[in-house]
PDB file of C-alpha atoms in Angstrom:
ATOM      1  CA  MET A   1      -2.678 -20.518   1.881  1.00  0.00           C
ATOM      2  CA  SER A   2      -1.963 -18.590   5.188  1.00  0.00           C
ATOM      3  CA  TYR A   3      -3.203 -15.065   5.921  1.00  0.00           C
ATOM      4  CA  THR A   4       0.510 -14.068   6.061  1.00  0.00           C
ATOM      5  CA  PHE A   5       0.915 -15.151   2.425  1.00  0.00           C
ATOM      6  CA  ILE A   6      -2.307 -13.501   1.405  1.00  0.00           C
ATOM      7  CA  ALA A   7      -1.110 -10.208   3.087  1.00  0.00           C
ATOM      8  CA  LEU A   8       2.266 -10.378   1.371  1.00  0.00           C
ATOM      9  CA  LEU A   9       0.801 -11.266  -2.078  1.00  0.00           C
ATOM     10  CA  GLY A  10      -2.284  -8.952  -1.558  1.00  0.00           C
ATOM     11  CA  PHE A  11       0.074  -5.888  -0.858  1.00  0.00           C
ATOM     12  CA  ALA A  12       2.177  -6.687  -3.903  1.00  0.00           C
ATOM     13  CA  PHE A  13      -0.909  -6.933  -5.976  1.00  0.00           C
ATOM     14  CA  TRP A  14      -2.465  -3.661  -4.697  1.00  0.00           C
ATOM     15  CA  THR A  15       0.760  -1.725  -5.512  1.00  0.00           C
ATOM     16  CA  LEU A  16       0.751  -3.341  -8.916  1.00  0.00           C
ATOM     17  CA  ALA A  17      -3.052  -2.619  -9.326  1.00  0.00           C
ATOM     18  CA  LEU A  18      -2.361   1.198  -8.682  1.00  0.00           C
ATOM     19  CA  LEU A  19       0.427   1.199 -11.231  1.00  0.00           C
ATOM     20  CA  PHE A  20      -1.830  -0.439 -13.805  1.00  0.00           C
ATOM     21  CA  LEU A  21      -4.348   2.383 -13.117  1.00  0.00           C
ATOM     22  CA  ILE A  22      -1.635   4.905 -13.730  1.00  0.00           C
ATOM     23  CA  ILE A  23      -0.486   3.412 -16.825  1.00  0.00           C
ATOM     24  CA  ASN A  24      -4.179   3.152 -18.251  1.00  0.00           C
ATOM     25  CA  LEU A  25      -4.915   6.842 -17.364  1.00  0.00           C
ATOM     26  CA  ARG A  26      -1.843   7.900 -18.947  1.00  0.00           C
ATOM     27  CA  ALA A  27      -2.392   5.757 -22.117  1.00  0.00           C
ATOM     28  CA  ILE A  28      -5.949   7.293 -22.303  1.00  0.00           C
ATOM     29  CA  ALA A  29      -4.482  10.750 -22.139  1.00  0.00           C
ATOM     30  CA  VAL A  30      -1.779   9.987 -24.939  1.00  0.00           C
ATOM     31  CA  LEU A  31      -4.124   8.079 -27.159  1.00  0.00           C
ATOM     32  CA  PHE A  32      -7.274  10.231 -26.922  1.00  0.00           C
ATOM     33  CA  GLN A  33      -6.348  13.498 -25.510  1.00  0.00           C
ATOM     34  CA  GLY A  34      -3.189  14.201 -27.471  1.00  0.00           C
ATOM     35  CA  LYS A  35      -0.829  14.378 -24.495  1.00  0.00           C
ATOM     36  CA  ALA A  36       2.844  13.883 -25.261  1.00  0.00           C
ATOM     37  CA  ILE A  37       4.088  10.388 -24.051  1.00  0.00           C
ATOM     38  CA  ASN A  38       6.985  12.049 -22.436  1.00  0.00           C
ATOM     39  CA  GLY A  39       4.915  14.705 -20.825  1.00  0.00           C
ATOM     40  CA  PHE A  40       4.237  13.056 -17.522  1.00  0.00           C
ATOM     41  CA  SER A  41       5.899  13.727 -14.301  1.00  0.00           C
ATOM     42  CA  PRO A  42       6.544  11.062 -11.828  1.00  0.00           C
ATOM     43  CA  ASP A  43       4.516  12.658  -8.994  1.00  0.00           C
ATOM     44  CA  GLY A  44       1.503  13.235 -11.338  1.00  0.00           C
ATOM     45  CA  SER A  45       1.810  16.966 -11.282  1.00  0.00           C
ATOM     46  CA  GLY A  46       0.270  18.683 -14.268  1.00  0.00           C
ATOM     47  CA  GLU A  47      -2.445  16.158 -14.466  1.00  0.00           C
ATOM     48  CA  SER A  48      -5.852  15.798 -12.865  1.00  0.00           C
ATOM     49  CA  ALA A  49      -6.122  15.974  -9.093  1.00  0.00           C
ATOM     50  CA  PHE A  50      -7.041  12.340  -9.117  1.00  0.00           C
ATOM     51  CA  SER A  51      -4.076  11.526 -11.146  1.00  0.00           C
ATOM     52  CA  GLN A  52      -1.880  13.285  -8.660  1.00  0.00           C
ATOM     53  CA  ARG A  53      -3.492  11.484  -5.753  1.00  0.00           C
ATOM     54  CA  LEU A  54      -3.210   8.197  -7.403  1.00  0.00           C
ATOM     55  CA  CYS A  55       0.543   8.605  -8.092  1.00  0.00           C
ATOM     56  CA  ARG A  56       0.914   9.668  -4.438  1.00  0.00           C
ATOM     57  CA  ALA A  57      -1.159   6.515  -3.320  1.00  0.00           C
ATOM     58  CA  HIS A  58       1.023   4.270  -5.333  1.00  0.00           C
ATOM     59  CA  ALA A  59       4.279   5.969  -3.908  1.00  0.00           C
ATOM     60  CA  ASN A  60       2.800   5.285  -0.474  1.00  0.00           C
ATOM     61  CA  CYS A  61       2.527   1.584  -1.282  1.00  0.00           C
ATOM     62  CA  TYR A  62       6.124   1.170  -2.608  1.00  0.00           C
ATOM     63  CA  GLU A  63       7.660   3.264   0.094  1.00  0.00           C
ATOM     64  CA  SER A  64       6.233   0.824   2.697  1.00  0.00           C
ATOM     65  CA  LEU A  65       6.287  -2.367   0.674  1.00  0.00           C
ATOM     66  CA  GLY A  66       9.807  -3.164   1.501  1.00  0.00           C
ATOM     67  CA  ILE A  67       9.228  -3.016   5.347  1.00  0.00           C
ATOM     68  CA  ALA A  68       6.178  -5.296   4.850  1.00  0.00           C
ATOM     69  CA  VAL A  69       8.012  -7.699   2.816  1.00  0.00           C
ATOM     70  CA  ALA A  70      11.030  -7.948   5.188  1.00  0.00           C
ATOM     71  CA  VAL A  71       8.698  -8.481   8.178  1.00  0.00           C
ATOM     72  CA  LEU A  72       6.275 -10.953   6.657  1.00  0.00           C
ATOM     73  CA  LEU A  73       9.049 -12.811   4.831  1.00  0.00           C
ATOM     74  CA  THR A  74      10.925 -13.059   8.095  1.00  0.00           C
ATOM     75  CA  ALA A  75       7.904 -14.527   9.620  1.00  0.00           C
ATOM     76  CA  ILE A  76       7.504 -17.092   6.862  1.00  0.00           C
ATOM     77  CA  VAL A  77      11.160 -18.163   6.647  1.00  0.00           C
ATOM     78  CA  THR A  78      11.581 -18.508  10.327  1.00  0.00           C
ATOM     79  CA  GLU A  79       8.252 -20.420  10.515  1.00  0.00           C
ATOM     80  CA  GLN A  80       6.962 -17.825  13.009  1.00  0.00           C
ATOM     81  CA  THR A  81       3.661 -17.002  11.004  1.00  0.00           C
ATOM     82  CA  VAL A  82       1.883 -17.713  14.247  1.00  0.00           C
ATOM     83  CA  ILE A  83       2.940 -14.043  15.000  1.00  0.00           C
ATOM     84  CA  THR A  84       1.620 -12.445  11.819  1.00  0.00           C
ATOM     85  CA  GLU A  85      -1.549 -14.735  11.236  1.00  0.00           C
ATOM     86  CA  PRO A  86      -3.844 -12.843  13.522  1.00  0.00           C
ATOM     87  CA  LEU A  87      -3.326  -9.388  12.067  1.00  0.00           C
ATOM     88  CA  ALA A  88      -2.187 -10.032   8.580  1.00  0.00           C
ATOM     89  CA  LEU A  89      -5.566  -9.368   6.913  1.00  0.00           C
ATOM     90  CA  ALA A  90      -6.097  -6.322   9.068  1.00  0.00           C
ATOM     91  CA  TYR A  91      -2.743  -4.976   7.954  1.00  0.00           C
ATOM     92  CA  LEU A  92      -3.773  -5.640   4.277  1.00  0.00           C
ATOM     93  CA  ALA A  93      -7.086  -4.177   4.705  1.00  0.00           C
ATOM     94  CA  ALA A  94      -5.601  -0.968   6.274  1.00  0.00           C
ATOM     95  CA  ARG A  95      -3.118  -0.653   3.415  1.00  0.00           C
ATOM     96  CA  ILE A  96      -6.012  -0.836   0.766  1.00  0.00           C
ATOM     97  CA  ALA A  97      -8.187   1.403   2.914  1.00  0.00           C
ATOM     98  CA  GLN A  98      -5.396   4.117   3.232  1.00  0.00           C
ATOM     99  CA  SER A  99      -4.827   4.014  -0.615  1.00  0.00           C
ATOM    100  CA  THR A 100      -8.578   4.131  -1.303  1.00  0.00           C
ATOM    101  CA  VAL A 101      -9.397   7.066   0.954  1.00  0.00           C
ATOM    102  CA  HIS A 102      -6.296   8.896  -0.638  1.00  0.00           C
ATOM    103  CA  LEU A 103      -7.773   8.232  -4.031  1.00  0.00           C
ATOM    104  CA  PHE A 104     -11.163   9.893  -3.318  1.00  0.00           C
ATOM    105  CA  SER A 105     -10.698  12.775  -0.946  1.00  0.00           C
ATOM    106  CA  ILE A 106      -8.294  15.269   0.526  1.00  0.00           C
ATOM    107  CA  ALA A 107     -10.835  16.736   2.776  1.00  0.00           C
ATOM    108  CA  PRO A 108      -9.602  17.078   6.502  1.00  0.00           C
ATOM    109  CA  TRP A 109     -11.913  14.231   7.615  1.00  0.00           C
ATOM    110  CA  ALA A 110     -10.341  11.952   4.885  1.00  0.00           C
ATOM    111  CA  VAL A 111      -6.827  12.944   5.872  1.00  0.00           C
ATOM    112  CA  TRP A 112      -7.605  12.007   9.417  1.00  0.00           C
ATOM    113  CA  LEU A 113      -9.086   8.682   8.259  1.00  0.00           C
ATOM    114  CA  ARG A 114      -6.011   8.080   5.983  1.00  0.00           C
ATOM    115  CA  VAL A 115      -3.675   8.779   8.883  1.00  0.00           C
ATOM    116  CA  SER A 116      -5.534   6.317  11.068  1.00  0.00           C
ATOM    117  CA  PHE A 117      -5.254   3.534   8.412  1.00  0.00           C
ATOM    118  CA  GLN A 118      -1.597   4.489   8.194  1.00  0.00           C
ATOM    119  CA  LEU A 119      -1.023   4.348  11.942  1.00  0.00           C
ATOM    120  CA  MET A 120      -2.749   1.041  12.216  1.00  0.00           C
ATOM    121  CA  GLN A 121      -0.141  -0.314   9.719  1.00  0.00           C
ATOM    122  CA  ILE A 122       2.727   1.138  11.591  1.00  0.00           C
ATOM    123  CA  VAL A 123       1.500  -0.245  14.809  1.00  0.00           C
ATOM    124  CA  ILE A 124       0.878  -3.726  13.405  1.00  0.00           C
ATOM    125  CA  LEU A 125       4.385  -3.821  11.860  1.00  0.00           C
ATOM    126  CA  ALA A 126       5.967  -2.631  15.082  1.00  0.00           C
ATOM    127  CA  TYR A 127       4.191  -5.169  17.087  1.00  0.00           C
ATOM    128  CA  TRP A 128       5.388  -7.945  14.517  1.00  0.00           C
ATOM    129  CA  ILE A 129       9.003  -6.799  14.559  1.00  0.00           C
ATOM    130  CA  ILE A 130       9.066  -6.771  18.330  1.00  0.00           C
ATOM    131  CA  GLN A 131       7.403 -10.308  18.597  1.00  0.00           C
ATOM    132  CA  LEU A 132       9.635 -11.701  15.844  1.00  0.00           C
ATOM    133  CA  ALA A 133      12.649 -10.248  17.717  1.00  0.00           C
ATOM    134  CA  LEU A 134      11.619 -11.704  20.946  1.00  0.00           C
ATOM    135  CA  MET A 135      11.259 -15.214  19.193  1.00  0.00           C
ATOM    136  CA  LEU A 136      14.295 -15.187  17.312  1.00  0.00           C
ATOM    137  CA  PHE A 137      16.644 -13.811  19.858  1.00  0.00           C
TER     138      PHE A 137
END
């Protein structure tokens, strides 16, 4: 399996894993803490600080998943994965690292680190888009 496929599936898996964690935390709150099943807000407000960060980390994933899918699938469909292969795992690692830092801290140093991981993703995506455009047009 190519690194491009791994990045594509890995990103989808990571987004799903965060959703699974949200569901489990909410199920625990309903089953063991007496919270109403309809008492959750989409952004996690009204819950623990961790739950709020988890909801935001998940939202960060699905907000950028479409762009990643479009770029990676373009490379796959046009047989231009030679462009995405060298940085595909770095892209996935930056995505996972950004979410992980988001989950565990909102200290200024952590926010700077998180922004660095996000910037890394943006730069990689921009590079891929430019390279794919040059190869296709």
